[in-house]
Amino acid sequence: MTDLTIQTADSTTRTETSTVDIGEIRRVMEYYQQQQWTDGLPVMPVTESYLAEFLAQTTRRPDDVLFSVPHLNRDLTVRLAAINAALAGCLPEYFPVVVAAWEAIAQEPHPRRGIWQSTTGTAPFTVVNGPVRERIGLNCQGNIFGSGFRANATIGRAIRLALINAFGLRPHQLDQATQATPAKYTACIGENEEQSPWQPLHTEYGFAPGDDVVTAFVIRSVMHIEARHTQVPEQLARDFADTIRRTGALIHEYSNALLVLTPEHAQVFAGAGWTKDDVRTAVYENAVRTRAELAAVGKDALSRHTRWRLPADHPDATPDSASIGSDPENVRIMNGLGSVQIVVAGANNAGVSAVVEIFGLAPRERPSSYSKVAAG
């Protein structure tokens, strides 16, 4: 027997008697830590019987491969995904969302799977749509990028733990991130469909509003937009565009972004009669730098080999696309309207939104991938 002392929300305490052997649980957790099966935080012990509860949630076979990294010669099976979901603290009923996230990641648009080892410190980021959000208690409103909700925290963490344990992507080893991002612990949100003035993200991919869908992105950072000062949509769009076009963010010829709008900001646009495409157009049109501004920071040309930005006088330099266009002195930062994705999430209590920087090299119609959540 072990007496457990429990701290309650009102700061009172109570003592309960349990048959749990806390010492044994601690030994298991320390063993997992010694084996480097964690992300630095404690993980849940996993038994075969508990693992079976996860596998029962999907029609996929345990040995089905969800994701491969060929240059590492390693695969992620459904069983391995389930083990890491359990380690992360997921409930079994979250597992279909985890599987769908991996199916979406397997379609990720970046042309090289080595992106997961990037010095840039990229992280997987998932957006969940559909009724499944309510069924599993996924947070779509206040504090979406913060703590407090098991589904958000553990679904995103399940992805990271699998990258560590199935593919060996540990810091100072195969993970070569120079500084990385807190999103490497976990990054999973739900769209606040109920307070959005527009159709949700997944319907833009052809899904029905009632479908459960996970959209996957590869991201670099999440940038805060404080814009409580205006109800003018043109001004608000310029705030977003200015965040995207900052020179420190410019790595490749073009940038991609996911705008995570709070309902208040979405309503500023929609109340003025703007559609999502109107927002995309305004951001795209204003995400421009002059040639002189790029030259001042040494980013006025491209590498012949990597297409990354560098100075025009560099031996490997080649002109960017704008140099041979009709307006060579003004450089568009985005390739087209498809480079701007929009989702509504967060509380409806302030003009605070975010720009999520999406990592990508090649121009694409949409810098994201997606998968429908399958019923078990």
Short mmCIF file of C-alpha atoms in Angstrom, two decimals:
data_model
loop_
_atom_site.label_atom_id
_atom_site.label_comp_id
_atom_site.label_asym_id
_atom_site.label_seq_id
_atom_site.Cartn_x
_atom_site.Cartn_y
_atom_site.Cartn_z
CA MET A 1 0.00 0.00 0.00
CA THR A 2 1.10 3.58 -0.68
CA ASP A 3 -0.52 6.70 0.75
CA LEU A 4 -0.92 9.41 -1.89
CA THR A 5 -1.14 13.07 -0.85
CA ILE A 6 -3.17 15.06 -3.37
CA GLN A 7 -3.10 18.85 -3.78
CA THR A 8 -6.48 20.17 -4.88
CA ALA A 9 -7.34 23.31 -6.83
CA ASP A 10 -8.46 25.16 -3.68
CA SER A 11 -5.07 24.44 -2.01
CA THR A 12 -6.51 21.89 0.42
CA THR A 13 -5.03 18.41 0.61
CA ARG A 14 -6.43 14.95 1.08
CA THR A 15 -4.81 11.56 1.53
CA GLU A 16 -5.94 8.47 -0.35
CA THR A 17 -4.80 4.88 0.00
CA SER A 18 -3.81 3.10 -3.18
CA THR A 19 -2.27 -0.23 -4.12
CA VAL A 20 0.04 1.55 -6.58
CA ASP A 21 3.74 0.96 -5.93
CA ILE A 22 5.09 4.47 -6.48
CA GLY A 23 8.66 3.31 -6.04
CA GLU A 24 8.31 0.80 -8.86
CA ILE A 25 6.77 3.40 -11.15
CA ARG A 26 9.66 5.75 -10.43
CA ARG A 27 12.15 2.97 -11.23
CA VAL A 28 10.43 2.32 -14.56
CA MET A 29 10.39 6.00 -15.43
CA GLU A 30 14.06 6.41 -14.56
CA TYR A 31 14.86 3.34 -16.67
CA TYR A 32 13.08 4.92 -19.63
CA GLN A 33 15.08 8.10 -19.06
CA GLN A 34 18.36 6.15 -18.99
CA GLN A 35 17.41 4.52 -22.29
CA GLN A 36 16.86 7.99 -23.81
CA TRP A 37 13.27 7.16 -24.69
CA THR A 38 12.03 10.58 -23.56
CA ASP A 39 12.04 14.19 -24.68
CA GLY A 40 13.56 15.21 -21.36
CA LEU A 41 10.27 15.06 -19.50
CA PRO A 42 8.99 11.93 -17.73
CA VAL A 43 6.96 9.52 -19.86
CA MET A 44 4.19 7.06 -19.05
CA PRO A 45 5.09 3.39 -18.42
CA VAL A 46 3.68 1.17 -21.18
CA THR A 47 2.50 -2.42 -20.86
CA GLU A 48 1.39 -4.81 -23.58
CA SER A 49 -2.19 -4.75 -22.28
CA TYR A 50 -2.28 -0.95 -22.35
CA LEU A 51 -0.71 -0.91 -25.81
CA ALA A 52 -3.49 -3.24 -27.03
CA GLU A 53 -6.04 -0.55 -26.12
CA PHE A 54 -4.34 1.85 -28.54
CA LEU A 55 -4.08 -0.68 -31.36
CA ALA A 56 -7.78 -1.49 -30.95
CA GLN A 57 -8.58 2.11 -31.94
CA THR A 58 -7.44 1.66 -35.55
CA THR A 59 -8.10 -0.74 -38.41
CA ARG A 60 -4.46 -0.39 -39.49
CA ARG A 61 -2.31 -3.46 -38.80
CA PRO A 62 0.43 -3.12 -36.18
CA ASP A 63 3.17 -3.71 -38.77
CA ASP A 64 1.79 -1.21 -41.30
CA VAL A 65 4.39 1.48 -42.05
CA LEU A 66 3.12 5.02 -41.47
CA PHE A 67 6.29 6.97 -42.22
CA SER A 68 9.78 6.22 -43.53
CA VAL A 69 13.06 8.11 -43.57
CA PRO A 70 14.96 6.27 -46.33
CA HIS A 71 18.38 7.82 -45.76
CA LEU A 72 18.24 6.60 -42.13
CA ASN A 73 16.83 3.22 -43.23
CA ARG A 74 14.17 3.47 -40.52
CA ASP A 75 10.39 3.10 -40.53
CA LEU A 76 7.59 4.01 -38.17
CA THR A 77 4.99 1.26 -37.86
CA VAL A 78 1.54 1.57 -36.34
CA ARG A 79 2.80 -0.37 -33.31
CA LEU A 80 5.72 2.02 -32.79
CA ALA A 81 3.40 5.00 -33.19
CA ALA A 82 1.10 3.49 -30.55
CA ILE A 83 3.97 2.88 -28.12
CA ASN A 84 5.08 6.49 -28.41
CA ALA A 85 1.52 7.78 -28.08
CA ALA A 86 1.21 5.83 -24.85
CA LEU A 87 4.60 7.09 -23.66
CA ALA A 88 3.47 10.64 -24.42
CA GLY A 89 0.45 10.29 -22.14
CA CYS A 90 -2.22 10.04 -24.84
CA LEU A 91 -5.46 8.30 -24.03
CA PRO A 92 -6.20 5.39 -26.38
CA GLU A 93 -9.06 7.33 -27.99
CA TYR A 94 -6.57 9.93 -29.22
CA PHE A 95 -4.72 7.37 -31.30
CA PRO A 96 -6.77 7.69 -34.53
CA VAL A 97 -5.76 11.38 -34.58
CA VAL A 98 -2.10 10.42 -34.08
CA VAL A 99 -2.33 7.93 -36.97
CA ALA A 100 -3.94 10.56 -39.21
CA ALA A 101 -1.19 13.02 -38.25
CA TRP A 102 1.47 10.54 -39.35
CA GLU A 103 -0.41 9.83 -42.59
CA ALA A 104 -0.41 13.58 -43.26
CA ILE A 105 3.27 13.93 -42.33
CA ALA A 106 4.08 11.13 -44.78
CA GLN A 107 2.78 13.41 -47.54
CA GLU A 108 4.68 16.46 -46.25
CA PRO A 109 5.65 18.72 -49.12
CA HIS A 110 9.32 19.21 -48.36
CA PRO A 111 11.27 17.24 -50.97
CA ARG A 112 13.82 15.76 -48.53
CA ARG A 113 13.03 13.79 -45.37
CA GLY A 114 16.26 15.17 -43.94
CA ILE A 115 14.25 18.24 -42.96
CA TRP A 116 13.63 16.56 -39.60
CA GLN A 117 17.37 16.81 -38.89
CA SER A 118 17.69 20.40 -40.08
CA THR A 119 19.95 22.90 -38.36
CA THR A 120 17.00 25.29 -38.69
CA GLY A 121 15.25 23.30 -35.99
CA THR A 122 11.99 22.56 -37.77
CA ALA A 123 9.08 20.94 -35.95
CA PRO A 124 5.90 19.10 -36.95
CA PHE A 125 2.74 21.13 -36.38
CA THR A 126 -0.78 19.70 -36.64
CA VAL A 127 -4.18 21.35 -36.97
CA VAL A 128 -7.28 19.26 -36.22
CA ASN A 129 -10.72 19.88 -37.68
CA GLY A 130 -14.09 18.24 -37.27
CA PRO A 131 -16.22 16.80 -34.44
CA VAL A 132 -13.30 14.77 -33.11
CA ARG A 133 -12.08 17.96 -31.41
CA GLU A 134 -14.99 17.86 -29.00
CA ARG A 135 -14.93 14.09 -28.56
CA ILE A 136 -11.35 14.11 -27.28
CA GLY A 137 -11.36 17.52 -25.58
CA LEU A 138 -8.92 19.21 -27.96
CA ASN A 139 -8.41 22.89 -27.13
CA CYS A 140 -9.41 25.30 -29.91
CA GLN A 141 -9.91 28.46 -27.92
CA GLY A 142 -7.80 30.26 -25.28
CA ASN A 143 -4.13 29.38 -24.74
CA ILE A 144 -3.97 27.20 -27.86
CA PHE A 145 -0.16 27.33 -27.99
CA GLY A 146 0.13 26.89 -24.24
CA SER A 147 -0.48 24.32 -21.53
CA GLY A 148 -3.54 22.86 -19.87
CA PHE A 149 -5.10 20.40 -22.32
CA ARG A 150 -4.11 16.76 -22.42
CA ALA A 151 -5.17 16.06 -26.00
CA ASN A 152 -3.20 18.97 -27.47
CA ALA A 153 -0.14 18.33 -25.34
CA THR A 154 0.09 14.58 -25.79
CA ILE A 155 -0.89 14.25 -29.47
CA GLY A 156 1.85 16.67 -30.48
CA ARG A 157 4.25 15.01 -28.05
CA ALA A 158 3.49 11.57 -29.51
CA ILE A 159 4.85 12.81 -32.85
CA ARG A 160 8.05 14.13 -31.28
CA LEU A 161 8.69 10.99 -29.21
CA ALA A 162 8.32 8.81 -32.30
CA LEU A 163 10.84 10.98 -34.15
CA ILE A 164 13.21 10.40 -31.23
CA ASN A 165 12.58 6.71 -30.64
CA ALA A 166 11.82 5.37 -34.12
CA PHE A 167 14.26 7.54 -36.07
CA GLY A 168 16.90 8.38 -33.48
CA LEU A 169 16.45 12.15 -33.80
CA ARG A 170 18.07 13.10 -30.51
CA PRO A 171 19.78 16.45 -29.90
CA HIS A 172 23.57 16.46 -30.41
CA GLN A 173 23.15 13.27 -32.46
CA LEU A 174 20.94 12.94 -35.55
CA ASP A 175 18.96 16.05 -34.62
CA GLN A 176 21.24 18.89 -35.71
CA ALA A 177 19.07 21.86 -34.68
CA THR A 178 21.19 24.88 -33.81
CA GLN A 179 18.65 26.40 -31.40
CA ALA A 180 15.29 24.80 -32.33
CA THR A 181 11.85 25.85 -31.10
CA PRO A 182 9.63 24.96 -28.11
CA ALA A 183 7.29 23.44 -30.71
CA LYS A 184 9.68 20.48 -30.74
CA TYR A 185 8.08 19.34 -27.49
CA THR A 186 4.56 19.48 -28.87
CA ALA A 187 2.57 21.51 -31.39
CA CYS A 188 -1.07 20.56 -31.94
CA ILE A 189 -4.14 22.82 -32.06
CA GLY A 190 -7.75 22.57 -33.11
CA GLU A 191 -9.50 25.12 -35.28
CA ASN A 192 -12.12 27.22 -33.48
CA GLU A 193 -14.71 26.42 -36.12
CA GLU A 194 -17.60 27.51 -33.94
CA GLN A 195 -16.40 31.12 -33.75
CA SER A 196 -14.98 31.39 -37.25
CA PRO A 197 -16.86 33.51 -39.81
CA TRP A 198 -15.57 31.28 -42.62
CA GLN A 199 -15.62 27.63 -43.59
CA PRO A 200 -12.93 25.66 -41.74
CA LEU A 201 -9.50 24.78 -43.09
CA HIS A 202 -10.22 21.19 -44.10
CA THR A 203 -13.12 22.14 -46.36
CA GLU A 204 -10.60 23.92 -48.59
CA TYR A 205 -9.10 20.50 -49.33
CA GLY A 206 -12.44 19.08 -50.43
CA PHE A 207 -13.57 17.51 -47.16
CA ALA A 208 -17.07 17.92 -45.74
CA PRO A 209 -17.49 20.17 -42.68
CA GLY A 210 -18.38 17.12 -40.56
CA ASP A 211 -15.25 15.17 -41.51
CA ASP A 212 -12.45 14.72 -38.99
CA VAL A 213 -9.19 15.82 -40.62
CA VAL A 214 -5.61 16.45 -39.50
CA THR A 215 -3.48 18.93 -41.45
CA ALA A 216 0.30 18.71 -41.05
CA PHE A 217 2.88 21.46 -41.50
CA VAL A 218 6.64 21.68 -41.05
CA ILE A 219 7.28 24.88 -39.14
CA ARG A 220 10.16 27.06 -37.97
CA SER A 221 8.51 29.41 -35.49
CA VAL A 222 5.30 30.93 -34.17
CA MET A 223 5.31 34.74 -34.11
CA HIS A 224 2.98 36.82 -31.97
CA ILE A 225 0.89 39.55 -33.63
CA GLU A 226 -0.40 42.23 -31.26
CA ALA A 227 -3.00 44.22 -33.22
CA ARG A 228 -5.70 45.63 -30.96
CA HIS A 229 -5.46 49.07 -32.49
CA THR A 230 -7.51 48.81 -35.67
CA GLN A 231 -10.77 47.67 -37.21
CA VAL A 232 -9.50 48.45 -40.71
CA PRO A 233 -8.82 45.19 -42.61
CA GLU A 234 -6.18 46.73 -44.87
CA GLN A 235 -4.15 47.85 -41.85
CA LEU A 236 -4.44 44.46 -40.17
CA ALA A 237 -3.36 42.65 -43.35
CA ARG A 238 -0.27 44.86 -43.54
CA ASP A 239 0.65 43.89 -39.98
CA PHE A 240 0.64 40.22 -40.99
CA ALA A 241 2.54 40.90 -44.22
CA ASP A 242 5.21 42.90 -42.41
CA THR A 243 5.80 40.03 -40.00
CA ILE A 244 6.21 37.57 -42.88
CA ARG A 245 8.53 39.80 -44.93
CA ARG A 246 11.05 40.61 -42.19
CA THR A 247 14.54 40.03 -43.57
CA GLY A 248 15.62 37.75 -40.74
CA ALA A 249 13.00 35.24 -41.85
CA LEU A 250 14.13 35.11 -45.48
CA ILE A 251 16.02 31.90 -46.13
CA HIS A 252 14.76 30.73 -49.51
CA GLU A 253 13.52 32.51 -52.58
CA TYR A 254 9.96 32.35 -51.28
CA SER A 255 8.29 32.09 -47.87
CA ASN A 256 5.13 30.30 -46.74
CA ALA A 257 2.96 31.16 -43.76
CA LEU A 258 -0.02 29.92 -41.78
CA LEU A 259 -2.08 32.78 -40.33
CA VAL A 260 -3.66 31.69 -37.05
CA LEU A 261 -6.32 34.34 -36.60
CA THR A 262 -8.24 34.82 -33.40
CA PRO A 263 -12.02 35.12 -33.93
CA GLU A 264 -11.75 38.87 -33.24
CA HIS A 265 -9.28 39.41 -36.08
CA ALA A 266 -11.17 37.07 -38.39
CA GLN A 267 -14.28 39.13 -37.77
CA VAL A 268 -12.44 42.36 -38.63
CA PHE A 269 -11.89 40.89 -42.08
CA ALA A 270 -15.23 39.13 -42.48
CA GLY A 271 -17.17 42.09 -41.10
CA ALA A 272 -15.74 44.18 -43.93
CA GLY A 273 -16.90 41.56 -46.43
CA TRP A 274 -13.49 39.94 -46.90
CA THR A 275 -13.18 36.26 -47.78
CA LYS A 276 -10.15 34.13 -46.96
CA ASP A 277 -8.90 34.73 -50.50
CA ASP A 278 -9.20 38.47 -49.96
CA VAL A 279 -6.97 38.13 -46.88
CA ARG A 280 -4.50 35.99 -48.82
CA THR A 281 -4.38 38.51 -51.64
CA ALA A 282 -3.77 41.46 -49.32
CA VAL A 283 -0.98 39.66 -47.46
CA TYR A 284 0.61 38.41 -50.67
CA GLU A 285 0.50 41.83 -52.32
CA ASN A 286 2.10 43.52 -49.29
CA ALA A 287 4.78 40.89 -48.59
CA VAL A 288 7.38 42.73 -50.68
CA ARG A 289 10.96 43.97 -50.08
CA THR A 290 12.89 46.37 -52.24
CA ARG A 291 16.08 45.18 -53.90
CA ALA A 292 17.99 47.78 -51.86
CA GLU A 293 16.60 46.44 -48.58
CA LEU A 294 17.67 42.91 -49.47
CA ALA A 295 21.11 44.09 -50.58
CA ALA A 296 21.56 45.87 -47.23
CA VAL A 297 21.36 42.52 -45.43
CA GLY A 298 23.15 40.46 -48.09
CA LYS A 299 20.09 38.62 -49.37
CA ASP A 300 19.65 40.08 -52.84
CA ALA A 301 20.49 36.91 -54.83
CA LEU A 302 20.21 33.13 -54.63
CA SER A 303 22.60 30.22 -54.40
CA ARG A 304 22.83 28.28 -57.67
CA HIS A 305 22.84 25.02 -55.74
CA THR A 306 20.50 25.47 -52.77
CA ARG A 307 18.36 28.44 -53.92
CA TRP A 308 18.97 29.99 -50.50
CA ARG A 309 19.39 33.76 -50.32
CA LEU A 310 22.91 35.23 -50.30
CA PRO A 311 24.75 38.40 -51.49
CA ALA A 312 24.81 39.18 -55.21
CA ASP A 313 28.62 39.26 -55.17
CA HIS A 314 28.91 35.73 -53.76
CA PRO A 315 30.71 33.27 -56.13
CA ASP A 316 27.69 30.94 -56.06
CA ALA A 317 25.13 33.72 -56.65
CA THR A 318 22.48 33.71 -59.34
CA PRO A 319 19.68 36.29 -59.80
CA ASP A 320 16.34 35.57 -58.14
CA SER A 321 13.15 35.39 -60.17
CA ALA A 322 12.27 39.04 -59.56
CA SER A 323 15.50 40.13 -61.25
CA ILE A 324 14.23 38.94 -64.59
CA GLY A 325 10.63 40.04 -64.06
CA SER A 326 8.80 43.23 -64.92
CA ASP A 327 9.61 44.91 -61.58
CA PRO A 328 13.16 43.89 -60.60
CA GLU A 329 13.44 46.49 -57.83
CA ASN A 330 10.57 45.04 -55.79
CA VAL A 331 10.89 41.42 -54.67
CA ARG A 332 7.86 39.36 -53.74
CA ILE A 333 8.49 37.25 -50.65
CA MET A 334 5.74 34.73 -51.40
CA ASN A 335 5.22 32.62 -54.51
CA GLY A 336 1.46 33.00 -54.75
CA LEU A 337 -1.83 32.98 -52.87
CA GLY A 338 -1.32 29.30 -51.98
CA SER A 339 1.65 30.34 -49.86
CA VAL A 340 -0.78 31.83 -47.33
CA GLN A 341 -2.88 29.40 -45.27
CA ILE A 342 -5.53 30.61 -42.81
CA VAL A 343 -7.03 29.00 -39.72
CA VAL A 344 -9.11 30.54 -36.94
CA ALA A 345 -8.12 29.52 -33.40
CA GLY A 346 -7.86 31.04 -29.96
CA ALA A 347 -10.18 32.93 -27.64
CA ASN A 348 -12.49 35.71 -28.76
CA ASN A 349 -11.18 38.15 -26.15
CA ALA A 350 -8.39 40.22 -27.76
CA GLY A 351 -6.79 41.25 -31.01
CA VAL A 352 -3.91 38.80 -30.67
CA SER A 353 -3.05 36.38 -33.48
CA ALA A 354 0.00 34.55 -34.80
CA VAL A 355 2.00 33.92 -37.94
CA VAL A 356 3.38 30.40 -38.15
CA GLU A 357 6.41 30.21 -40.45
CA ILE A 358 6.15 27.15 -42.68
CA PHE A 359 9.38 25.62 -43.90
CA GLY A 360 9.61 24.83 -47.61
CA LEU A 361 11.93 25.07 -50.58
CA ALA A 362 9.95 24.52 -53.75
CA PRO A 363 6.94 26.69 -54.68
CA ARG A 364 3.73 24.75 -54.06
CA GLU A 365 0.05 25.38 -54.40
CA ARG A 366 -0.39 24.59 -50.70
CA PRO A 367 2.52 24.15 -48.24
CA SER A 368 0.68 21.55 -46.18
CA SER A 369 -0.59 17.98 -46.25
CA TYR A 370 -3.62 16.36 -44.68
CA SER A 371 -5.36 13.09 -43.80
CA LYS A 372 -8.83 12.09 -42.70
CA VAL A 373 -9.15 10.55 -39.24
CA ALA A 374 -10.32 6.96 -39.65
CA ALA A 375 -12.72 5.38 -37.19
CA GLY A 376 -11.39 2.40 -35.28
#
